[in-house]
XYZ file of C-alpha atoms in Angstrom:
582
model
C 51.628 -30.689 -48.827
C 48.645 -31.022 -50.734
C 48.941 -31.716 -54.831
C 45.105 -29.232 -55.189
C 43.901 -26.074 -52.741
C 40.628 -24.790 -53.347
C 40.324 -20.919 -52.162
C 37.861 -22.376 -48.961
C 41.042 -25.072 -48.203
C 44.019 -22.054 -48.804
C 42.194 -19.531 -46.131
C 42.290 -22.345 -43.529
C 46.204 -23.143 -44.082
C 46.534 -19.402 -42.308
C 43.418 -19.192 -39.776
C 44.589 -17.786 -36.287
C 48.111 -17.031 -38.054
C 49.258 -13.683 -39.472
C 51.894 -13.311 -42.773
C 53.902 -11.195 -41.744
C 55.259 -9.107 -45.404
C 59.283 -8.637 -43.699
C 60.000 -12.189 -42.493
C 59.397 -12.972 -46.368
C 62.262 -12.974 -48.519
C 62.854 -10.321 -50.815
C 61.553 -11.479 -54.255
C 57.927 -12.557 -56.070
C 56.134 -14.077 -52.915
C 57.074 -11.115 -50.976
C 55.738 -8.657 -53.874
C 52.744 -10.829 -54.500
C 51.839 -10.611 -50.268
C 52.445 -6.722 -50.233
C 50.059 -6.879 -53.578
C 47.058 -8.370 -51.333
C 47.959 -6.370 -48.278
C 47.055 -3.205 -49.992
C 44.569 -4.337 -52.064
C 42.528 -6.285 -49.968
C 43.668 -4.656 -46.683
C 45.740 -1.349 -45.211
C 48.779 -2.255 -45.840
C 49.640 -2.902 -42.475
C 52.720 -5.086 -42.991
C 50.815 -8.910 -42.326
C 48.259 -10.759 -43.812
C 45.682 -11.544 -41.355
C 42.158 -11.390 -42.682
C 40.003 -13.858 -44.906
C 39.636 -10.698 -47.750
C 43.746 -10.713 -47.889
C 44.071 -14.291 -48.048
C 41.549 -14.540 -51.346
C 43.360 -11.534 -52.655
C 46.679 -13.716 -52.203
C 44.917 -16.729 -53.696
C 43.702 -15.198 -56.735
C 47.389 -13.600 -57.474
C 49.223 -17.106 -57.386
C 46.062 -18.252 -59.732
C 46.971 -15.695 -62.249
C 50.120 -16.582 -62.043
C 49.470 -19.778 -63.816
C 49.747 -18.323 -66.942
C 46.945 -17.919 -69.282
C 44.592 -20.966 -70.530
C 41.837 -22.719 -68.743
C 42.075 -22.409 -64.997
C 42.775 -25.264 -63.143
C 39.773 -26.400 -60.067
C 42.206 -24.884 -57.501
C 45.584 -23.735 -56.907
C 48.447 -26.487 -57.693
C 50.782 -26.999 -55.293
C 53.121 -30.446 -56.551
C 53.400 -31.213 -59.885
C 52.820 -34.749 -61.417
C 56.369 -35.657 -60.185
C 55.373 -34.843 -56.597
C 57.787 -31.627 -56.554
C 56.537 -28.433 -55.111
C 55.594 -25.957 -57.967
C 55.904 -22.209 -58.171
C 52.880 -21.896 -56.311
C 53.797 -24.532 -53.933
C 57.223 -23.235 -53.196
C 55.287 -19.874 -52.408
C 52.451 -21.040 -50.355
C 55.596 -22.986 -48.281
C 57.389 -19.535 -47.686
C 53.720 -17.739 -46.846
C 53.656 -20.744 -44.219
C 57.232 -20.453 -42.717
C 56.470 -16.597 -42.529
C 53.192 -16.802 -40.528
C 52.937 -17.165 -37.272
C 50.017 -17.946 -34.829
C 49.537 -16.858 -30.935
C 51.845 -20.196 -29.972
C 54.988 -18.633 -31.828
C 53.831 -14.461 -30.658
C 54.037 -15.713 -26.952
C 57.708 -17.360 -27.573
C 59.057 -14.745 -28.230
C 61.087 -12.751 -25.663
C 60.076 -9.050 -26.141
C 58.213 -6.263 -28.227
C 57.989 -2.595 -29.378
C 54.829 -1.286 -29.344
C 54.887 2.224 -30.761
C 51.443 4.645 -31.548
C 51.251 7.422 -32.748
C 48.786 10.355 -33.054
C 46.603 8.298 -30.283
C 45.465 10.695 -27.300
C 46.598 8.205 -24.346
C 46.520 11.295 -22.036
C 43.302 12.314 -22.005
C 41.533 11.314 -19.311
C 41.286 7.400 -18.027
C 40.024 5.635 -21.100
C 37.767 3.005 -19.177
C 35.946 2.179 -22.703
C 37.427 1.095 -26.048
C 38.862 4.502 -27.570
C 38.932 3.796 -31.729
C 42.045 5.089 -33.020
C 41.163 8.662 -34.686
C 42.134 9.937 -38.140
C 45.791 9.583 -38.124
C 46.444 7.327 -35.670
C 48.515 4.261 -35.915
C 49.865 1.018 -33.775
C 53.171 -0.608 -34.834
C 54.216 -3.598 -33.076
C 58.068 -5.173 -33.799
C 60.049 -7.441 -32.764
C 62.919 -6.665 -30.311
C 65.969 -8.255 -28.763
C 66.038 -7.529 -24.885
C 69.228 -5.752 -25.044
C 67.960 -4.113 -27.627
C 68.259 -0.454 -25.751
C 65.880 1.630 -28.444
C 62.522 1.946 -27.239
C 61.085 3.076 -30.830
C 62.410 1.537 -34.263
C 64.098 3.395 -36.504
C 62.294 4.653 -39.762
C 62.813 1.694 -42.565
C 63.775 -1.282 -40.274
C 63.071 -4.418 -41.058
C 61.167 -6.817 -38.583
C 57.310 -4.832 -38.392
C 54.554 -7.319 -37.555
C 52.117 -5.246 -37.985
C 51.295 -1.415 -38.763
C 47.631 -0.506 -38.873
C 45.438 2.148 -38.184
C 42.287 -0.032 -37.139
C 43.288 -0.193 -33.176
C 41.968 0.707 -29.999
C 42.786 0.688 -26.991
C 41.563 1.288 -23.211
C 43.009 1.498 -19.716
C 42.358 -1.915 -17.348
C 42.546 -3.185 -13.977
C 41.544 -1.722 -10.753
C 44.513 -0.767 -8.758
C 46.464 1.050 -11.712
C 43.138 2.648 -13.022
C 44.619 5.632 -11.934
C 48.153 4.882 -11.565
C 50.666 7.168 -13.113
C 51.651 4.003 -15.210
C 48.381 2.732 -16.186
C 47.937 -1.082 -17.810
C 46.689 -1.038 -21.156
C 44.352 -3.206 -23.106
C 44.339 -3.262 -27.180
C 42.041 -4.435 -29.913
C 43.450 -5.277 -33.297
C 39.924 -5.525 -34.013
C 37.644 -2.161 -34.189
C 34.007 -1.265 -36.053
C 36.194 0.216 -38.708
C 37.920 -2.262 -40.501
C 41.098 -4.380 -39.004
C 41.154 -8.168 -37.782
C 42.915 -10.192 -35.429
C 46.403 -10.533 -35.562
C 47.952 -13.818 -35.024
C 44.316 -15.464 -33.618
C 44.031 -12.236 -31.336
C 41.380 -9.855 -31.037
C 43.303 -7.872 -28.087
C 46.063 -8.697 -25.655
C 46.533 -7.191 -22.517
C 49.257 -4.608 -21.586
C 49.832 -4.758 -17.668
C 52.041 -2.126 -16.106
C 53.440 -4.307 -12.965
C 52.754 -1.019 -10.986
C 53.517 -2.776 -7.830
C 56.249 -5.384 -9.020
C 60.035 -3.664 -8.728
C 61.575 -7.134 -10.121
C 59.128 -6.895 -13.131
C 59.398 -10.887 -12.978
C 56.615 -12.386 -10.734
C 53.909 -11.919 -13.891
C 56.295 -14.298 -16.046
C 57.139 -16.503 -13.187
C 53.328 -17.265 -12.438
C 52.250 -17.790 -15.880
C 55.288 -19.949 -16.515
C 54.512 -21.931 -13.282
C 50.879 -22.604 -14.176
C 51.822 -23.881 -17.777
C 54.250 -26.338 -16.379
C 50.735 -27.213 -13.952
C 49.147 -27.796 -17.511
C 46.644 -25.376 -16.795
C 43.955 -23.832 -18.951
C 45.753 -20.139 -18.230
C 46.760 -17.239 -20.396
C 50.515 -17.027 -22.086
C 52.595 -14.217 -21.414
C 55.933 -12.104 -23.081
C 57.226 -8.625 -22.897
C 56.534 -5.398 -24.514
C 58.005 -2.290 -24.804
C 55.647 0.554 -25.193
C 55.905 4.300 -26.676
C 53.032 7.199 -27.090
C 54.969 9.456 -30.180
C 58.124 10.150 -29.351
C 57.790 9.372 -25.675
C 58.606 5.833 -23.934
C 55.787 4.745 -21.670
C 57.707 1.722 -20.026
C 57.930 -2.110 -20.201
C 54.954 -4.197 -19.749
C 53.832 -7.410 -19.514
C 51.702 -8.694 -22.077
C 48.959 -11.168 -21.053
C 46.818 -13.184 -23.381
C 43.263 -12.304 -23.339
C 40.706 -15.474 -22.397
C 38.384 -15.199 -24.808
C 36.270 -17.253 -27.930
C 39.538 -17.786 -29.403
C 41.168 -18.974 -25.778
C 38.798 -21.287 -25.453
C 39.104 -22.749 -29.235
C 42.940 -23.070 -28.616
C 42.085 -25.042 -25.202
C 38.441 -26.684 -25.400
C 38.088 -26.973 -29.358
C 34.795 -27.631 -30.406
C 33.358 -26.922 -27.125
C 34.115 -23.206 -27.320
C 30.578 -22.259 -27.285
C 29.771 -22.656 -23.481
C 29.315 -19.996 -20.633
C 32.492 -18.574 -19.490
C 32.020 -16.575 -16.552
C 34.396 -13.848 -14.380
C 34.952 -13.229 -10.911
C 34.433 -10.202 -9.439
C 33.485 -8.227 -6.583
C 29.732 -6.950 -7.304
C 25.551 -6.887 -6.577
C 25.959 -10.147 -4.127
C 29.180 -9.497 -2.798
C 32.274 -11.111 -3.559
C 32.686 -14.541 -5.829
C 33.140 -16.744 -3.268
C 30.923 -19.491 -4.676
C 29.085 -19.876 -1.550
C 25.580 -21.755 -1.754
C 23.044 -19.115 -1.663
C 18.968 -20.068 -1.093
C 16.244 -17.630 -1.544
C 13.587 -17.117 0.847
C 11.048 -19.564 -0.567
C 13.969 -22.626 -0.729
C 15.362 -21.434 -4.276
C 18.842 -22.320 -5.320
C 18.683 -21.682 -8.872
C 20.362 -19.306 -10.736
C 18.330 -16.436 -10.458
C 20.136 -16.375 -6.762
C 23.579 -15.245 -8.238
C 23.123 -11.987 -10.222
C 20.357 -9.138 -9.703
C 18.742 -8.625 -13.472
C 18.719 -4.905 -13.210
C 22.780 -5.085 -12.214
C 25.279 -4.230 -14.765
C 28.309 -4.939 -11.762
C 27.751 -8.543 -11.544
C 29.942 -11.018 -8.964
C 29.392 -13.782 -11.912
C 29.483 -11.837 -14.762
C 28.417 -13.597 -17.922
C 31.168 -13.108 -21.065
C 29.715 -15.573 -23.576
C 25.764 -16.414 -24.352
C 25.220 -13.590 -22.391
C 22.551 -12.828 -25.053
C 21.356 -16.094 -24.935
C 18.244 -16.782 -22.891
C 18.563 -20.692 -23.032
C 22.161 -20.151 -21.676
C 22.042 -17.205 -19.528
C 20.138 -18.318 -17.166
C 23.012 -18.949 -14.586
C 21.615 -22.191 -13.961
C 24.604 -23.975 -14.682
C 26.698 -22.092 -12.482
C 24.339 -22.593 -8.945
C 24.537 -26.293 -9.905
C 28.369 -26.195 -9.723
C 28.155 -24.018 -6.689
C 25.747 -26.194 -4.896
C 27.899 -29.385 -5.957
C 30.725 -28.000 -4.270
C 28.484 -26.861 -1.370
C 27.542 -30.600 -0.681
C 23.893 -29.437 -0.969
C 22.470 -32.368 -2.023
C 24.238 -34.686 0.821
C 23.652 -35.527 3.849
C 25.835 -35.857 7.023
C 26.979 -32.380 7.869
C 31.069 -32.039 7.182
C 31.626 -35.446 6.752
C 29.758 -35.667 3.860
C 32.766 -34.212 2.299
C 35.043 -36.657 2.914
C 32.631 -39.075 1.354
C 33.154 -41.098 -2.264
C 29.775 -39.749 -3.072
C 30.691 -35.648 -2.787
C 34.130 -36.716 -4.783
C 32.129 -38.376 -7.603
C 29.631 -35.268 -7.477
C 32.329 -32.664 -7.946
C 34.332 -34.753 -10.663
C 31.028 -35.108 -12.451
C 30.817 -31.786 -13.421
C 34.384 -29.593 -12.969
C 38.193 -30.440 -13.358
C 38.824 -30.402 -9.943
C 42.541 -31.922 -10.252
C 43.774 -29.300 -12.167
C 41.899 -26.811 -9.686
C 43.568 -27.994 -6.958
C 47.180 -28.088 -9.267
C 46.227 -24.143 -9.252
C 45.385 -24.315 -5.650
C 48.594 -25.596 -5.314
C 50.985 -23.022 -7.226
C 48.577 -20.001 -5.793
C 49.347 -21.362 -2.530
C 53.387 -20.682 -2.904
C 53.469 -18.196 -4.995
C 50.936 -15.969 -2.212
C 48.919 -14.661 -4.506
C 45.730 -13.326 -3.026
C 44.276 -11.087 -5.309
C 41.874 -14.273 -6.574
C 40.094 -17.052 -5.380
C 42.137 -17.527 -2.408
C 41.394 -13.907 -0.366
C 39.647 -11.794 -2.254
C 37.845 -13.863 -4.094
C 37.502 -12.210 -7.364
C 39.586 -12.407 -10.538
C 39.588 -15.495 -11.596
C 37.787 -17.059 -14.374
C 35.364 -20.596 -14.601
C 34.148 -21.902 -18.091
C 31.438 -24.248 -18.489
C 32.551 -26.345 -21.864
C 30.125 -29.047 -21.268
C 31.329 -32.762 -22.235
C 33.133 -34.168 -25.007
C 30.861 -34.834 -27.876
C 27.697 -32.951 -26.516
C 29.539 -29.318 -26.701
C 25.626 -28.122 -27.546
C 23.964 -29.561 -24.351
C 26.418 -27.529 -21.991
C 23.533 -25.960 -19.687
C 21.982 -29.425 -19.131
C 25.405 -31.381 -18.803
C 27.697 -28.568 -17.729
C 31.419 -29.144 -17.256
C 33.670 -26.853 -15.627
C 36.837 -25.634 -15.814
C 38.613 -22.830 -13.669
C 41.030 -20.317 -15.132
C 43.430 -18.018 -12.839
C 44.097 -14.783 -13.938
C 45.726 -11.657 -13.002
C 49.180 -12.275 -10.817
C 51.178 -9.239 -9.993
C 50.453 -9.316 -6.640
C 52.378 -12.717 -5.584
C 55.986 -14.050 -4.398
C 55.973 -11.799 -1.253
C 53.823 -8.436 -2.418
C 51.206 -7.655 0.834
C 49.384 -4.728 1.796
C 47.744 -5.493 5.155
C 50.703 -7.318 7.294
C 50.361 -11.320 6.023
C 53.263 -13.201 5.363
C 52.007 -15.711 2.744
C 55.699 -17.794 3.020
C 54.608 -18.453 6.385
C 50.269 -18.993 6.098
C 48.971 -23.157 6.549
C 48.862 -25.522 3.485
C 45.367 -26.409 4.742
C 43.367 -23.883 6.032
C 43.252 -21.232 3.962
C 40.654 -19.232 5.299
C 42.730 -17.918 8.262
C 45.448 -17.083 6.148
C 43.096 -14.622 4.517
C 41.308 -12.841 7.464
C 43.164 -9.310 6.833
C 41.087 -9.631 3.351
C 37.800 -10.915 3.950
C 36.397 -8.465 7.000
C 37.825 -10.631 9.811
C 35.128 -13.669 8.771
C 35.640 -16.682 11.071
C 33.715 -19.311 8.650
C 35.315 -20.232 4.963
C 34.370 -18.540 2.612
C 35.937 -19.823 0.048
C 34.222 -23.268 -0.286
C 35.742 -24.950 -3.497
C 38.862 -24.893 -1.731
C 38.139 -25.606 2.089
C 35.943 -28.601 0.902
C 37.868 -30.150 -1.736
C 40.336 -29.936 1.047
C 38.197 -31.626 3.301
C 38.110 -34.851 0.997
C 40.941 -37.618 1.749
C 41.796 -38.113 -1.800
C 41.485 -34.558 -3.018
C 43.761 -33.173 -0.172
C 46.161 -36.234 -0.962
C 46.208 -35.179 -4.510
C 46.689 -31.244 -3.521
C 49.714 -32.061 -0.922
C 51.588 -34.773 -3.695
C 51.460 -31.710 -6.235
C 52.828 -29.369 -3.756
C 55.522 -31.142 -2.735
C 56.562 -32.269 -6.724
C 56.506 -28.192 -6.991
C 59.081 -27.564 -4.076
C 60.760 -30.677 -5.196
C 61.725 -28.763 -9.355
C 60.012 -25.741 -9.921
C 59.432 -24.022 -6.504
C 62.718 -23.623 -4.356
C 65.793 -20.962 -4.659
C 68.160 -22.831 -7.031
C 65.441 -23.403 -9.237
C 63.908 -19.988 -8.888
C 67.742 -18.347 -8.669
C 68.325 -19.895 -12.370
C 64.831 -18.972 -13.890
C 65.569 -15.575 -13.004
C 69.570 -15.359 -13.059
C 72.222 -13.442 -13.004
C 73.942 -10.324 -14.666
C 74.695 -11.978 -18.206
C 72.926 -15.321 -17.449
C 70.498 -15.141 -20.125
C 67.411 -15.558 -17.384
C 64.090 -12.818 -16.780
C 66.751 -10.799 -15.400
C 68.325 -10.000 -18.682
C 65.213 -10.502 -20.720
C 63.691 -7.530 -18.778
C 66.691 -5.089 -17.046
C 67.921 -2.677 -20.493
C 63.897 -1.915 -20.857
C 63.120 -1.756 -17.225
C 66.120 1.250 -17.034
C 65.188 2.379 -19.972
C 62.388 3.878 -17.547
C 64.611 6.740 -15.779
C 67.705 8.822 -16.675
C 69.262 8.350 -13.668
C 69.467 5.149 -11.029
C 67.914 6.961 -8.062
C 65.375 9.576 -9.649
C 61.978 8.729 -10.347
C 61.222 7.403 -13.572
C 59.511 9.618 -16.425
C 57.470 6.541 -17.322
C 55.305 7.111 -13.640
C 56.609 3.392 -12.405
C 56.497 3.739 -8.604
C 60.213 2.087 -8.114
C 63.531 3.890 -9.267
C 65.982 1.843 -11.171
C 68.123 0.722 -8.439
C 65.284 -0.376 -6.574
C 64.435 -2.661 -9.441
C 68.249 -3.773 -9.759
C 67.944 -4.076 -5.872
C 64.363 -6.264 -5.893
C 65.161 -7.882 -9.294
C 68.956 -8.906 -9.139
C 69.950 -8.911 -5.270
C 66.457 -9.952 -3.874
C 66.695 -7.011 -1.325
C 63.192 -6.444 0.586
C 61.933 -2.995 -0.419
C 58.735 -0.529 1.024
C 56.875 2.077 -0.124
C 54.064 3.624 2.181
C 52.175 -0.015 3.100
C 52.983 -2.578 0.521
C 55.969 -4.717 1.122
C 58.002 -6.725 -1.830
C 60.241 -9.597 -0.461
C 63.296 -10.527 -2.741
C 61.808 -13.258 -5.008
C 64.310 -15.670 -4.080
C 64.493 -14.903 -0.757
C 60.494 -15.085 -0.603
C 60.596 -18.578 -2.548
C 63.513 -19.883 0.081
C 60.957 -19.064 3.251
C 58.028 -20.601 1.697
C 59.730 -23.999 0.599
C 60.943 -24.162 3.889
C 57.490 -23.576 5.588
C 55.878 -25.769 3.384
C 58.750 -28.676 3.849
C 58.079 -28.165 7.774
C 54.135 -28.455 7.343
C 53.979 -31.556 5.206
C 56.565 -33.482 6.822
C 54.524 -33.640 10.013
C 51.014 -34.165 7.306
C 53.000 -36.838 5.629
C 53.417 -38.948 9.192
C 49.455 -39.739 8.415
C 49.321 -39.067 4.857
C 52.622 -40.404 3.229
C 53.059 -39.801 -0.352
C 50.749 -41.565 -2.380
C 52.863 -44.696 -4.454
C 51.234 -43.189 -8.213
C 51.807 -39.534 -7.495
C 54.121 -38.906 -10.490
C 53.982 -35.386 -11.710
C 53.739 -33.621 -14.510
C 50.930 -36.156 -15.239
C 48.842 -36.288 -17.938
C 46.892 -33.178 -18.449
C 43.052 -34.020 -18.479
C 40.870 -33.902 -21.253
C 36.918 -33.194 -21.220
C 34.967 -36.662 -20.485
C 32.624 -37.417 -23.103
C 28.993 -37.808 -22.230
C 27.837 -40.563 -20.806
């Protein structure tokens, strides 16, 4: 601890991290933090703003007692020994916590009140009206209330600056729509542990209510740039609207947490718009063009590559950047048809300006886990951030840098629509796995995989990681304990009293508008039974993970009799940081 803390100094001990006023004991430090909190902010149960924090600051200065005031606040005395102040600031410290210690824990209540979530689909920000208010607590799991009860201890947060908006596609217009909420509106409010928002999804399709959490967990272990994820409990009034997942947002303060001071660069999303799909193919315009101009229509407000930093920016914004990555990947500066792929020089092109490793570590889990609501079928949702290099985080656009960044996985571990069994598709060639999705193309369309695939020591690198993942994480005794039995303390028991807190009785249909009754999520989630409804087919997670390990096994053992194991393929390796400029 510091002997001195100017105010500048004190409101940087608690940026990204939120007070919260209960996890305080009772006593002066807890008095003097409800002091600021109403003073200085709503009284909304956490300290979370740079106006509450200087309120704090200039309590425990008064506190001093009367006389000249010291420079700044003193935290040891002469002897080294925490003061009043000190021992204060220490409790503020062990109170707060940060996004890190929001997304470790197992499960929330969300609870507003007075907000109109009926009307109809709220595709834009709604701001709370007069009245309103969002309470968020912590829970146990087997916790089987689905609103606290008046006076209880444990609020995070209790605020009347909120609002929130439906999200995805899919559950748009589901009876159980997801949910996104801002903790930050034009009226007042702030982020709440380093977040702006966090995402709400319903699982409308998933009957375990586990794949989410398996996905995200998988892709952490990958050492992936990808979002966290927990649980949340969430009630309108008096009226529970189901268990959700919650999903980090990627955003400024996503990339802080994972590219530090080169959060400023273009971070673009996937999605199906004016030029079609993301697919990252190399487009050219009539008179030989490949800039950027080729991938986005000015007057379109639906973009394919749609711009969420800089977009205001005209020295960034020019997409410029982004065709250079795509025409990288493209080989468009090489010669010698495919095999310029499996060339040194197309490897040392594509490492020169993306993380392809860790692309192909997500190629790798995405491959097992089915998912092909991204990159791999659809292609959309999915996210690619141009950070620029270590030490020149300002020259991004002239020396851009890329990273990609999955999103969006309840539709994985043996969901399908259309008839494909993803625990049987090739290792290799993905685009034929995909044809049900992609209009019946013949050619790949999803270049940054099929050529990276293409290269000897990319596709070495790819087939090592997938067999390290059926070799721990991905395989049924692995995926049996992650998700447990009855009483096993796994997802099972982390989500199962909310989950049928959903329905009244085990076979009806639940209030909540979830699609699957509560034995079929005791029969999906805890027996791994196969279940239908109309054309989408959920295999038993287990069962799902057992079939794909064993395809995979069969595939690479015949790759492995001319590409055996390379001798330094020890996973988890190192995770990569940006290279500095040259």
């Amino acid at each position: 601890m510091e002997a001195t803390v100017g105010k500048e100094r004190f409101c940087d001990i608690f940026k990204g991290r939120a007070v919260v006023v209960t996890d305080l004991p009772a006593g002066r430090s807890r008095d003097l933090a409800n002091r600021a909190n109403e003073a200085a902010g709503r009284g909304d149960a956490s300290l979370r703003t740079r106006a509450e924090y200087l309120a704090l600051f200039g309590l425990l200065l008064e506190e001093t007692g009367p006389g000249p005031q010291p420079a700044g606040l003193v935290l040891l005395d002469d002897s080294g020994q925490p003061t009043a102040a000190g021992r204060a600031v220490q409790e503020y410290v062990r109170a707060s916590q940060g996004k890190a210690e929001f997304f470790d824990t197992d499960m929330y209540m969300i609870h507003a009140t007075n907000f109109p979530h009926r009307r109809a689909v709220l595709q834009r920000p709604l701001e709370a009206p007069d009245g309103a208010r969002l309470e968020l607590w912590r829970t146990d799991p087997k916790d089987g209330r689905h609103i606290p009860g008046p006076g209880d201890e444990g609020v995070l947060l209790s605020t009347p600056a909120f609002s929130m908006m439906n999200s995805g596609n899919r559950t748009l217009f589901a009876p159980k729509p997801s949910w996104k909420i801002s903790f930050k509106t034009a009226e007042g409010g702030g982020p709440f542990a380093g977040m702006a928002r966090v995402n709400l999804k319903s699982m409308y399709n998933d009957p375990s209510q586990m794949r989410e959490a398996i996905a995200w967990h998988l892709f952490g272990q990958a050492g992936l740039a990808a979002p966290r994820h927990t649980y949340a409990k969430l009630a309108f009034d008096a009226t529970y609207s189901g268990l959700f997942s919650v999903i980090e947002q990627v955003d400024k303060r996503f990339l802080k947490d994972h590219f530090g001071k080169n959060d400023r660069g273009n971070l673009y999303k996937a999605y199906c718009g004016d030029i079609g799909c993301a697919t990252l193919e190399h487009r050219i315009g009539p008179d030989g063009d490949d800039s950027g101009r080729q991938y986005f229509k000015p007057e379109s407000k639906k973009r394919a590559y749609r711009l969420k930093t800089n977009d205001d920016d005209a020295a960034a914004n020019t997409y410029d950047d982004l065709a250079r990555l795509i025409a990288t990947i493209n080989g468009a500066r090489l010669t010698g048809g495919d095999k310029r792929f499996d060339t040194d020089a197309f490897r040392a092109s594509v490492d020169d300006i993306m993380n392809a490793r860790a692309f192909l570590r997500w190629a790798a889990v995405n491959l097992l886990l089915g998912s092909w609501d991204n990159y791999f079928a659809t292609p959309s949702n999915y996210y690619l951030y141009n950070s620029g290099r270590k030490g020149a985080e300002d020259d991004f656009v002239g020396s851009p840098y890329f990273t990609f960044i999955p999103w969006d996985y309840d539709n994985c571990l043996g969901i399908d629509y259309f008839g494909t069994q993803w625990q049987y598709t090739d290792i290799l060639d993905w685009p034929s796995n995909t044809r049900n999705y992609s209009g019946n193309h013949t050619t790949s369309r999803i270049p940054l995989v099929q050529n990276l695939l293409r290269n000897h020591d990319y596709r070495q690198y790819y087939l090592d990681y997938l067999e390290h993942l059926i070799d721990t994480e991905f395989n049924p005794d692995s995926m049996a304990a992650r998700i447990g039995a009855e009483g096993a303390g796994g997802l099972w028991d982390r989500v199962r009293q909310a989950a049928y807190l959903e329905s009244v009785t085990p076979y009806g249909q639940p209030f909540t508008g979830r699609q699957f009754s509560n034995d079929e999520v005791y029969l999906s989630g805890c027996r791994q039974y196969e279940l239908r409804h109309g054309n989408e087919k959920a295999e038993g997670i287990v069962h799902y993970v057992r079939m794909r390990r064993d395809s995979a096994g069969r595939q690479l053992e015949d790759l492995r009799k001319t590409m055996p194991r390379a001798g330094a393929a020890d996973f988890p390796v190192d995770i990569e940081t940006l290279p500095r400029q040259a």
